Amino acid sequence: MGTITIVGLGAGDIDQLPVGVYRTLKQAKCLFLRTKDHPVVAQLETEGIHAQSFDDVYETYDQFEQVYEHIVKDLCEEAKKGDVVYAVPGHPLVAERTVKLLMEKQSDISVRIEGGQSFLDALFTAIGVDPIEGFQFIDATSFQPDEIQLRNHIVFCQVYDSFIASDVKLALLEKLPHDYPVFIVDAAGSKRERVEKVALYELDRATTVSNLTSVYVPKVEHDELLYHDFTTLRRVIATLRGPNGCPWDRKQTHESLKKYLLEETYELLDAIDRQDDENMIEELGDVLLQVMLHAQIGEDEGMFSIDDVIRAITEKMVRRHPHVFGDVHVDHAEEVVRNWQAIKQEEKEKVFDSLLDDVAKALPSTLRAYEYQKKAAEVGFDWSEVQSMWHKVEEEMNEVKEEADRMDEEKLKSEFGDLLFALINVCRYYKINPEEALAMANEKFYRRFQYIEQKVKQQGGEWQAYSLKQLDDIWEEAKREGL
């Protein structure tokens, strides 16, 4: 078994090759190039150094990973016959997937890296940027848009063609204005070096794109362009709560914010009911604001931060979805719910005095009743058919009537509660959320009463001039109008 010696061809011309690398290339008996599309290769050939390249492999596969795996396989086969020298652009340990794959096989083959000059030095010189300011290095052939950090200088390497350039452009357009300036850098450090400044939307229309092309995105200096970024929101909230922040925000506590969280939640529910996407954006933001304020208060008090909140919910989602993030198999949604409940029960470190203690006491009374009934049903305390539930409603209604005749306010209130509780049980049987049902009734009442108001105003009358029968007739008219 021979040794695979890996060298880098650098970023520019043959004169920039380290002496050791040049000697290795000169003395190699079996020399392979990942690609011949590099400024140094033609100059090496004029000096009598010839090599076999893997350029034809790129035409065989649709995915780069398949190309790289093919190259590594061929190199390993050649190494069985004797020593091999493998030359790659730039430095072997900078943006070279084949080198990483070869190093992972070191238990089976011998790999030695002799080095080379990285194209990064030449690139930073070409664009005039000091990397100490912070930069992000991204492989344009395999990245996720959420990895992009706009507060840093960004270098996309391996922008081989216009298709990859288009992927980079589309990812950046989700975060930056269409005319944001970016730079196309080709063959940095060589005599062919070219730096072209273009508007972001023109990125994939560049005249020259090759395997020596990188894209440089200057760091964003203005916070206005980062209002979509979570870090920006976090800093804004911290500033509002800081020494020079807003007096109102600074004096808030978890307790004082409770009512606002409830209000914003109901406003979001209203936007959802109206299917108003624009308003949903606003109301979701208001709910998120409440979360961020509570998290910032926790951080100010040294108790917890938004990082703890995010970590806790992420861990919970992964833990409770073993059928997605683990090896558990499920066939339907009902099985997912059963697994969720079983996992949730295992997580409980606190011993509850009652099964019902798992229901939040801060829920609105209708929802709290609904959840109590669901919990009781889980252990069999439930009617198996709806007719018994309706009988219970009738029974409670009769008791309300009886107490109404006695005029005992406390007992009457209690019986009304029992009646509502019984009706909510019927809702649960028909899988109707009582809070949503009541919200719909409120909206319907609002629309129809508003219709009555408009009619009274149009007729120039006063409320006192209308009998209940006349107002009810207008109400029925509103119903016929579909309100």
Short mmCIF file of C-alpha atoms in Angstrom, two decimals:
data_model
loop_
_atom_site.label_atom_id
_atom_site.label_comp_id
_atom_site.label_asym_id
_atom_site.label_seq_id
_atom_site.Cartn_x
_atom_site.Cartn_y
_atom_site.Cartn_z
CA MET A 1 0.00 0.00 0.00
CA GLY A 2 1.43 3.37 -1.05
CA THR A 3 0.98 6.83 0.47
CA ILE A 4 -1.25 9.57 -0.92
CA THR A 5 0.64 12.85 -0.63
CA ILE A 6 -1.63 15.87 -0.99
CA VAL A 7 -0.30 19.25 -2.08
CA GLY A 8 -1.94 22.57 -2.84
CA LEU A 9 -1.40 24.46 -6.10
CA GLY A 10 -2.00 27.78 -4.39
CA ALA A 11 -4.15 30.62 -5.63
CA GLY A 12 -1.98 32.16 -8.30
CA ASP A 13 0.97 31.48 -10.56
CA ILE A 14 3.78 28.96 -10.46
CA ASP A 15 6.18 31.51 -8.95
CA GLN A 16 4.04 31.53 -5.80
CA LEU A 17 4.36 27.78 -5.23
CA PRO A 18 6.39 26.84 -2.15
CA VAL A 19 9.68 25.18 -3.10
CA GLY A 20 8.75 21.97 -1.29
CA VAL A 21 5.45 21.67 -3.15
CA TYR A 22 7.16 22.35 -6.49
CA ARG A 23 9.73 19.63 -5.82
CA THR A 24 7.02 17.14 -4.88
CA LEU A 25 5.19 17.87 -8.14
CA LYS A 26 8.42 17.63 -10.13
CA GLN A 27 9.46 14.31 -8.64
CA ALA A 28 6.02 12.67 -8.61
CA LYS A 29 5.82 9.43 -10.61
CA CYS A 30 2.04 9.20 -10.26
CA LEU A 31 0.44 12.64 -10.20
CA PHE A 32 -3.29 13.37 -10.12
CA LEU A 33 -5.09 16.72 -10.26
CA ARG A 34 -8.59 17.32 -9.02
CA THR A 35 -8.93 19.70 -11.97
CA LYS A 36 -6.72 21.15 -14.69
CA ASP A 37 -8.70 24.40 -14.60
CA HIS A 38 -6.09 26.27 -12.58
CA PRO A 39 -3.48 28.92 -13.62
CA VAL A 40 -0.53 26.83 -12.40
CA VAL A 41 -1.32 23.70 -14.42
CA ALA A 42 -0.49 25.10 -17.86
CA GLN A 43 2.79 26.48 -16.51
CA LEU A 44 3.67 23.10 -14.97
CA GLU A 45 3.05 21.39 -18.29
CA THR A 46 5.49 23.74 -20.06
CA GLU A 47 8.09 22.51 -17.56
CA GLY A 48 7.38 18.90 -18.43
CA ILE A 49 5.19 18.08 -15.42
CA HIS A 50 2.14 16.17 -16.64
CA ALA A 51 -0.72 14.75 -14.63
CA GLN A 52 -4.04 13.01 -14.94
CA SER A 53 -7.08 15.04 -13.88
CA PHE A 54 -10.56 14.13 -12.69
CA ASP A 55 -12.32 16.75 -14.81
CA ASP A 56 -14.24 14.12 -16.74
CA VAL A 57 -15.77 12.80 -13.49
CA TYR A 58 -17.67 16.07 -13.06
CA GLU A 59 -19.61 15.29 -16.23
CA THR A 60 -20.69 11.90 -14.91
CA TYR A 61 -22.70 12.93 -11.83
CA ASP A 62 -25.39 15.45 -10.90
CA GLN A 63 -24.21 15.93 -7.32
CA PHE A 64 -20.78 17.20 -6.24
CA GLU A 65 -20.68 14.76 -3.34
CA GLN A 66 -20.87 11.88 -5.82
CA VAL A 67 -17.98 13.41 -7.77
CA TYR A 68 -15.84 13.70 -4.66
CA GLU A 69 -16.57 10.15 -3.55
CA HIS A 70 -15.63 8.87 -7.02
CA ILE A 71 -12.31 10.75 -6.91
CA VAL A 72 -11.47 9.39 -3.47
CA LYS A 73 -12.30 5.85 -4.53
CA ASP A 74 -10.02 6.11 -7.59
CA LEU A 75 -7.17 7.57 -5.53
CA CYS A 76 -7.43 4.77 -2.97
CA GLU A 77 -7.28 2.19 -5.75
CA GLU A 78 -4.18 3.86 -7.22
CA ALA A 79 -2.54 3.94 -3.77
CA LYS A 80 -2.78 0.15 -3.63
CA LYS A 81 -0.26 0.09 -6.50
CA GLY A 82 2.19 2.57 -4.97
CA ASP A 83 2.76 6.19 -3.90
CA VAL A 84 0.43 8.84 -5.31
CA VAL A 85 0.65 12.63 -5.36
CA TYR A 86 -2.69 14.42 -5.43
CA ALA A 87 -2.74 18.15 -6.21
CA VAL A 88 -5.70 20.41 -5.47
CA PRO A 89 -6.30 24.15 -5.96
CA GLY A 90 -5.35 26.44 -3.07
CA HIS A 91 -4.48 24.77 0.23
CA PRO A 92 -5.48 21.12 0.78
CA LEU A 93 -7.26 21.91 4.05
CA VAL A 94 -9.26 24.88 2.80
CA ALA A 95 -12.59 24.07 1.11
CA GLU A 96 -11.42 20.72 -0.23
CA ARG A 97 -14.06 18.04 0.31
CA THR A 98 -11.99 15.28 -1.32
CA VAL A 99 -9.18 15.88 1.15
CA LYS A 100 -11.57 15.62 4.07
CA LEU A 101 -12.91 12.33 2.71
CA LEU A 102 -9.39 10.99 2.26
CA MET A 103 -8.43 11.94 5.82
CA GLU A 104 -11.49 10.05 7.11
CA LYS A 105 -10.02 6.91 5.49
CA GLN A 106 -6.65 7.16 7.23
CA SER A 107 -7.33 3.96 9.13
CA ASP A 108 -7.22 2.16 5.77
CA ILE A 109 -4.73 4.25 3.77
CA SER A 110 -1.71 6.44 4.42
CA VAL A 111 -2.32 10.16 3.77
CA ARG A 112 0.24 12.93 4.07
CA ILE A 113 -0.46 16.64 3.57
CA GLU A 114 2.43 18.85 2.46
CA GLY A 115 0.52 22.11 2.32
CA GLY A 116 0.24 24.94 -0.17
CA GLN A 117 -0.95 28.52 -0.31
CA SER A 118 -4.61 29.22 0.47
CA PHE A 119 -6.54 31.43 -1.92
CA LEU A 120 -7.96 33.28 1.10
CA ASP A 121 -4.89 35.47 1.48
CA ALA A 122 -5.08 36.47 -2.17
CA LEU A 123 -8.84 37.00 -1.95
CA PHE A 124 -8.67 39.30 1.08
CA THR A 125 -5.93 41.24 -0.69
CA ALA A 126 -8.08 41.53 -3.80
CA ILE A 127 -11.12 42.89 -1.93
CA GLY A 128 -9.11 44.93 0.58
CA VAL A 129 -10.65 43.41 3.71
CA ASP A 130 -8.98 42.55 7.01
CA PRO A 131 -10.46 39.22 8.21
CA ILE A 132 -9.94 40.32 11.82
CA GLU A 133 -13.20 42.25 11.38
CA GLY A 134 -14.96 38.90 11.27
CA PHE A 135 -15.79 36.79 8.25
CA GLN A 136 -17.77 33.71 7.35
CA PHE A 137 -16.51 31.16 4.84
CA ILE A 138 -19.30 29.23 3.08
CA ASP A 139 -19.23 26.42 0.54
CA ALA A 140 -21.66 27.61 -2.14
CA THR A 141 -22.39 24.04 -3.22
CA SER A 142 -23.77 22.96 0.17
CA PHE A 143 -25.17 25.50 2.61
CA GLN A 144 -28.41 26.36 4.36
CA PRO A 145 -29.76 29.95 4.12
CA ASP A 146 -30.12 30.17 7.92
CA GLU A 147 -26.35 29.72 8.24
CA ILE A 148 -25.66 33.11 6.68
CA GLN A 149 -24.39 35.67 9.22
CA LEU A 150 -24.74 39.12 7.70
CA ARG A 151 -22.89 40.88 10.53
CA ASN A 152 -19.69 39.32 9.16
CA HIS A 153 -17.91 39.65 5.84
CA ILE A 154 -19.03 36.60 3.86
CA VAL A 155 -17.05 34.63 1.29
CA PHE A 156 -18.86 32.03 -0.82
CA CYS A 157 -16.31 29.72 -2.38
CA GLN A 158 -16.75 27.15 -5.17
CA VAL A 159 -19.19 29.23 -7.19
CA TYR A 160 -18.52 26.99 -10.18
CA ASP A 161 -21.32 28.10 -12.49
CA SER A 162 -24.35 30.36 -12.91
CA PHE A 163 -26.65 27.79 -11.29
CA ILE A 164 -24.68 27.89 -8.03
CA ALA A 165 -24.47 31.67 -8.30
CA SER A 166 -28.26 31.72 -8.62
CA ASP A 167 -28.64 29.63 -5.44
CA VAL A 168 -26.43 32.09 -3.57
CA LYS A 169 -28.36 35.05 -4.97
CA LEU A 170 -31.78 33.66 -4.02
CA ALA A 171 -30.62 32.89 -0.47
CA LEU A 172 -29.25 36.41 -0.04
CA LEU A 173 -32.35 38.07 -1.55
CA GLU A 174 -34.36 36.66 1.36
CA LYS A 175 -32.24 38.80 3.68
CA LEU A 176 -30.85 41.74 1.68
CA PRO A 177 -32.13 44.40 -0.77
CA HIS A 178 -31.98 43.45 -4.44
CA ASP A 179 -29.41 46.17 -5.15
CA TYR A 180 -27.05 45.30 -2.28
CA PRO A 181 -23.46 45.40 -3.61
CA VAL A 182 -21.57 42.10 -3.87
CA PHE A 183 -18.26 41.23 -5.50
CA ILE A 184 -17.39 38.45 -7.92
CA VAL A 185 -13.75 37.46 -7.45
CA ASP A 186 -12.19 35.19 -10.05
CA ALA A 187 -8.70 33.63 -9.99
CA ALA A 188 -7.59 35.72 -7.01
CA GLY A 189 -3.82 36.01 -6.73
CA SER A 190 -3.09 35.08 -10.32
CA LYS A 191 -2.43 37.16 -13.42
CA ARG A 192 -6.04 36.39 -14.42
CA GLU A 193 -7.44 37.95 -11.23
CA ARG A 194 -10.71 39.78 -11.77
CA VAL A 195 -12.90 41.57 -9.23
CA GLU A 196 -16.32 42.73 -10.40
CA LYS A 197 -18.80 44.69 -8.29
CA VAL A 198 -22.43 43.95 -9.12
CA ALA A 199 -25.86 44.46 -7.61
CA LEU A 200 -27.09 41.34 -5.83
CA TYR A 201 -29.86 40.68 -8.36
CA GLU A 202 -27.24 40.54 -11.14
CA LEU A 203 -25.05 37.97 -9.41
CA ASP A 204 -25.95 35.02 -11.65
CA ARG A 205 -25.64 37.13 -14.81
CA ALA A 206 -21.88 37.51 -14.52
CA THR A 207 -19.94 37.04 -17.73
CA THR A 208 -17.28 34.78 -16.21
CA VAL A 209 -17.80 32.11 -13.58
CA SER A 210 -15.35 29.24 -13.08
CA ASN A 211 -14.07 26.85 -10.43
CA LEU A 212 -11.80 29.71 -9.28
CA THR A 213 -14.74 32.04 -8.62
CA SER A 214 -15.78 33.26 -5.19
CA VAL A 215 -18.44 35.74 -4.16
CA TYR A 216 -17.72 38.32 -1.48
CA VAL A 217 -20.62 39.89 0.43
CA PRO A 218 -19.62 42.93 2.53
CA LYS A 219 -20.79 42.89 6.13
CA VAL A 220 -24.03 44.77 6.82
CA GLU A 221 -23.29 48.00 8.67
CA HIS A 222 -26.84 49.36 9.10
CA ASP A 223 -29.22 47.76 11.60
CA GLU A 224 -32.22 48.68 9.44
CA LEU A 225 -31.21 45.90 7.04
CA LEU A 226 -31.13 43.43 9.93
CA TYR A 227 -34.57 44.04 11.41
CA HIS A 228 -35.49 40.50 10.33
CA ASP A 229 -32.61 39.06 12.35
CA PHE A 230 -33.34 37.54 15.76
CA THR A 231 -30.13 38.95 17.22
CA THR A 232 -31.28 42.47 16.31
CA LEU A 233 -34.58 41.98 18.12
CA ARG A 234 -32.76 40.65 21.16
CA ARG A 235 -30.49 43.70 21.24
CA VAL A 236 -33.45 46.07 20.89
CA ILE A 237 -35.24 44.46 23.85
CA ALA A 238 -32.05 44.53 25.93
CA THR A 239 -31.63 48.24 25.10
CA LEU A 240 -35.22 49.03 26.08
CA ARG A 241 -34.64 47.33 29.43
CA GLY A 242 -31.15 48.82 29.84
CA PRO A 243 -29.99 51.83 31.91
CA ASN A 244 -30.70 54.30 29.10
CA GLY A 245 -33.77 52.50 27.83
CA CYS A 246 -37.51 53.10 28.15
CA PRO A 247 -38.81 53.88 31.68
CA TRP A 248 -41.98 51.86 31.04
CA ASP A 249 -40.13 48.76 29.83
CA ARG A 250 -37.60 49.00 32.65
CA LYS A 251 -40.24 48.88 35.40
CA GLN A 252 -42.14 45.87 34.04
CA THR A 253 -42.17 42.55 35.88
CA HIS A 254 -43.41 39.08 35.01
CA GLU A 255 -46.58 39.85 36.97
CA SER A 256 -47.25 43.25 35.38
CA LEU A 257 -46.92 41.80 31.87
CA LYS A 258 -49.39 38.94 32.38
CA LYS A 259 -52.42 40.90 31.16
CA TYR A 260 -50.58 42.05 28.02
CA LEU A 261 -49.63 38.51 27.10
CA LEU A 262 -53.26 37.48 27.44
CA GLU A 263 -54.49 40.45 25.38
CA GLU A 264 -51.98 39.88 22.60
CA THR A 265 -52.84 36.19 22.47
CA TYR A 266 -56.52 36.93 21.99
CA GLU A 267 -55.74 39.53 19.32
CA LEU A 268 -53.71 36.88 17.48
CA LEU A 269 -56.61 34.44 17.74
CA ASP A 270 -58.87 37.11 16.26
CA ALA A 271 -56.50 37.61 13.31
CA ILE A 272 -56.43 33.85 12.75
CA ASP A 273 -60.22 33.68 12.80
CA ARG A 274 -60.38 36.47 10.22
CA GLN A 275 -57.65 34.75 8.13
CA ASP A 276 -55.88 38.11 7.99
CA ASP A 277 -52.27 37.24 7.17
CA GLU A 278 -50.96 40.79 7.46
CA ASN A 279 -52.54 41.23 10.87
CA MET A 280 -51.26 37.80 11.91
CA ILE A 281 -47.72 39.01 11.22
CA GLU A 282 -48.29 41.99 13.49
CA GLU A 283 -50.01 40.01 16.24
CA LEU A 284 -47.46 37.19 16.18
CA GLY A 285 -44.84 39.90 16.60
CA ASP A 286 -46.70 41.28 19.60
CA VAL A 287 -46.83 37.82 21.19
CA LEU A 288 -43.12 37.36 20.47
CA LEU A 289 -42.46 40.73 22.08
CA GLN A 290 -44.06 39.48 25.29
CA VAL A 291 -41.89 36.35 25.21
CA MET A 292 -38.77 38.45 24.67
CA LEU A 293 -39.66 40.84 27.50
CA HIS A 294 -40.20 37.99 29.94
CA ALA A 295 -36.91 36.41 28.83
CA GLN A 296 -35.06 39.71 29.23
CA ILE A 297 -36.49 40.19 32.71
CA GLY A 298 -35.27 36.69 33.53
CA GLU A 299 -31.81 37.57 32.22
CA ASP A 300 -31.73 40.89 34.10
CA GLU A 301 -32.55 39.03 37.31
CA GLY A 302 -29.90 36.40 36.58
CA MET A 303 -32.45 33.59 36.50
CA PHE A 304 -32.66 32.60 32.81
CA SER A 305 -32.30 34.02 29.30
CA ILE A 306 -33.91 33.57 25.90
CA ASP A 307 -31.17 31.02 25.17
CA ASP A 308 -32.52 28.86 27.98
CA VAL A 309 -36.06 29.23 26.62
CA ILE A 310 -35.01 28.22 23.11
CA ARG A 311 -32.85 25.37 24.34
CA ALA A 312 -35.65 23.99 26.51
CA ILE A 313 -38.27 24.02 23.74
CA THR A 314 -35.84 22.62 21.17
CA GLU A 315 -34.88 19.76 23.46
CA LYS A 316 -38.56 19.11 24.18
CA MET A 317 -39.53 19.04 20.48
CA VAL A 318 -36.72 16.64 19.62
CA ARG A 319 -37.45 14.45 22.66
CA ARG A 320 -41.19 14.29 22.01
CA HIS A 321 -40.82 13.52 18.30
CA PRO A 322 -38.81 10.28 18.30
CA HIS A 323 -40.65 9.30 15.11
CA VAL A 324 -38.96 12.26 13.38
CA PHE A 325 -35.61 12.61 15.18
CA GLY A 326 -35.23 9.01 16.35
CA ASP A 327 -36.00 5.48 15.22
CA VAL A 328 -39.60 5.19 16.46
CA HIS A 329 -42.16 4.28 13.77
CA VAL A 330 -45.73 5.62 13.77
CA ASP A 331 -48.56 5.00 11.33
CA HIS A 332 -50.99 7.82 12.11
CA ALA A 333 -51.51 11.08 14.01
CA GLU A 334 -53.38 9.42 16.87
CA GLU A 335 -50.33 7.28 17.60
CA VAL A 336 -48.19 10.43 17.67
CA VAL A 337 -50.52 11.91 20.30
CA ARG A 338 -50.35 8.76 22.44
CA ASN A 339 -46.55 8.74 22.28
CA TRP A 340 -46.47 12.46 23.13
CA GLN A 341 -48.60 11.91 26.22
CA ALA A 342 -46.53 8.92 27.33
CA ILE A 343 -43.27 10.83 26.94
CA LYS A 344 -44.76 13.85 28.67
CA GLN A 345 -45.79 11.69 31.62
CA GLU A 346 -42.28 10.23 31.90
CA GLU A 347 -40.81 13.75 31.99
CA LYS A 348 -42.81 14.82 35.01
CA GLU A 349 -40.45 15.07 37.95
CA LYS A 350 -43.12 16.51 40.23
CA VAL A 351 -45.69 14.18 41.76
CA PHE A 352 -49.12 15.75 41.26
CA ASP A 353 -51.84 15.45 43.87
CA SER A 354 -54.34 15.15 41.06
CA LEU A 355 -54.33 14.32 37.38
CA LEU A 356 -56.09 17.65 36.89
CA ASP A 357 -53.14 19.60 38.32
CA ASP A 358 -51.54 19.26 34.89
CA VAL A 359 -54.08 21.77 33.53
CA ALA A 360 -52.93 25.38 33.80
CA LYS A 361 -55.09 27.31 36.23
CA ALA A 362 -54.51 30.52 34.26
CA LEU A 363 -56.59 29.23 31.32
CA PRO A 364 -59.92 30.95 30.60
CA SER A 365 -62.68 29.13 32.48
CA THR A 366 -64.22 27.60 29.33
CA LEU A 367 -60.88 26.12 28.26
CA ARG A 368 -60.06 25.02 31.79
CA ALA A 369 -63.36 23.11 31.99
CA TYR A 370 -62.69 21.60 28.56
CA GLU A 371 -59.21 20.41 29.60
CA TYR A 372 -60.45 19.06 32.96
CA GLN A 373 -63.01 16.93 31.13
CA LYS A 374 -60.39 15.67 28.67
CA LYS A 375 -58.09 14.64 31.52
CA ALA A 376 -60.91 12.81 33.33
CA ALA A 377 -61.88 11.07 30.09
CA GLU A 378 -58.33 9.71 29.73
CA VAL A 379 -58.89 7.48 32.77
CA GLY A 380 -62.44 6.48 31.80
CA PHE A 381 -64.46 9.04 33.78
CA ASP A 382 -66.67 9.94 30.82
CA TRP A 383 -69.97 9.02 29.16
CA SER A 384 -69.60 6.70 26.21
CA GLU A 385 -72.49 8.30 24.25
CA VAL A 386 -73.73 11.85 23.83
CA GLN A 387 -77.35 11.25 24.88
CA SER A 388 -76.33 11.02 28.55
CA MET A 389 -74.52 14.32 28.16
CA TRP A 390 -77.68 15.98 26.81
CA HIS A 391 -79.67 14.55 29.73
CA LYS A 392 -77.16 16.16 32.07
CA VAL A 393 -77.63 19.50 30.27
CA GLU A 394 -81.41 19.24 30.72
CA GLU A 395 -81.00 18.32 34.38
CA GLU A 396 -78.72 21.31 35.03
CA MET A 397 -81.07 23.63 33.13
CA ASN A 398 -83.99 22.58 35.35
CA GLU A 399 -81.89 23.22 38.45
CA VAL A 400 -81.08 26.70 37.15
CA LYS A 401 -84.80 27.40 36.73
CA GLU A 402 -85.55 26.18 40.24
CA GLU A 403 -82.84 28.35 41.80
CA ALA A 404 -83.97 31.34 39.71
CA ASP A 405 -87.38 31.14 41.44
CA ARG A 406 -85.72 31.14 44.88
CA MET A 407 -83.58 34.23 44.05
CA ASP A 408 -80.50 32.93 45.91
CA GLU A 409 -77.72 34.64 43.96
CA GLU A 410 -74.83 32.39 45.04
CA LYS A 411 -76.72 29.16 44.41
CA LEU A 412 -78.01 30.48 41.08
CA LYS A 413 -74.46 31.36 40.04
CA SER A 414 -73.35 27.86 40.99
CA GLU A 415 -76.14 26.22 38.97
CA PHE A 416 -75.36 28.39 35.94
CA GLY A 417 -71.75 27.21 36.22
CA ASP A 418 -72.91 23.58 36.28
CA LEU A 419 -75.04 24.19 33.17
CA LEU A 420 -72.13 25.75 31.29
CA PHE A 421 -69.86 22.89 32.39
CA ALA A 422 -72.37 20.36 31.05
CA LEU A 423 -72.64 22.20 27.73
CA ILE A 424 -68.86 22.26 27.41
CA ASN A 425 -68.89 18.48 27.85
CA VAL A 426 -71.20 18.25 24.84
CA CYS A 427 -68.80 20.49 22.92
CA ARG A 428 -65.96 18.12 23.73
CA TYR A 429 -67.96 15.13 22.44
CA TYR A 430 -68.41 16.86 19.08
CA LYS A 431 -64.73 17.97 19.11
CA ILE A 432 -65.71 21.65 19.27
CA ASN A 433 -63.46 24.00 21.20
CA PRO A 434 -65.87 25.98 23.44
CA GLU A 435 -63.66 29.07 23.48
CA GLU A 436 -63.63 29.19 19.68
CA ALA A 437 -67.38 28.56 19.53
CA LEU A 438 -68.10 31.39 21.96
CA ALA A 439 -65.71 33.67 20.08
CA MET A 440 -67.65 32.96 16.88
CA ALA A 441 -70.91 33.75 18.67
CA ASN A 442 -69.45 37.04 19.93
CA GLU A 443 -68.34 38.03 16.44
CA LYS A 444 -71.74 37.13 15.03
CA PHE A 445 -73.48 39.19 17.69
CA TYR A 446 -71.13 42.12 16.96
CA ARG A 447 -71.89 42.04 13.22
CA ARG A 448 -75.65 41.83 13.63
CA PHE A 449 -75.87 44.44 16.38
CA GLN A 450 -73.72 46.77 14.26
CA TYR A 451 -76.22 46.22 11.44
CA ILE A 452 -79.03 47.30 13.80
CA GLU A 453 -77.04 50.41 14.78
CA GLN A 454 -76.58 51.37 11.13
CA LYS A 455 -80.29 50.94 10.39
CA VAL A 456 -81.29 53.07 13.36
CA LYS A 457 -78.84 55.77 12.28
CA GLN A 458 -80.01 55.66 8.63
CA GLN A 459 -83.63 56.10 9.69
CA GLY A 460 -82.70 59.06 11.85
CA GLY A 461 -84.44 57.64 14.86
CA GLU A 462 -83.57 57.27 18.52
CA TRP A 463 -83.15 53.95 20.27
CA GLN A 464 -86.00 54.78 22.59
CA ALA A 465 -88.36 55.05 19.61
CA TYR A 466 -87.90 51.38 18.69
CA SER A 467 -89.68 48.52 20.37
CA LEU A 468 -87.89 45.26 21.04
CA LYS A 469 -90.05 43.69 18.30
CA GLN A 470 -88.84 46.26 15.75
CA LEU A 471 -85.20 45.79 16.74
CA ASP A 472 -85.62 42.02 16.57
CA ASP A 473 -87.04 42.35 13.07
CA ILE A 474 -83.87 44.22 12.00
CA TRP A 475 -81.84 41.46 13.69
CA GLU A 476 -83.64 38.85 11.57
CA GLU A 477 -82.96 41.01 8.52
CA ALA A 478 -79.26 40.93 9.37
CA LYS A 479 -79.45 37.12 9.57
CA ARG A 480 -81.03 37.00 6.10
CA GLU A 481 -78.17 39.19 4.84
CA GLY A 482 -75.78 36.46 5.99
CA LEU A 483 -74.28 38.45 8.87
#
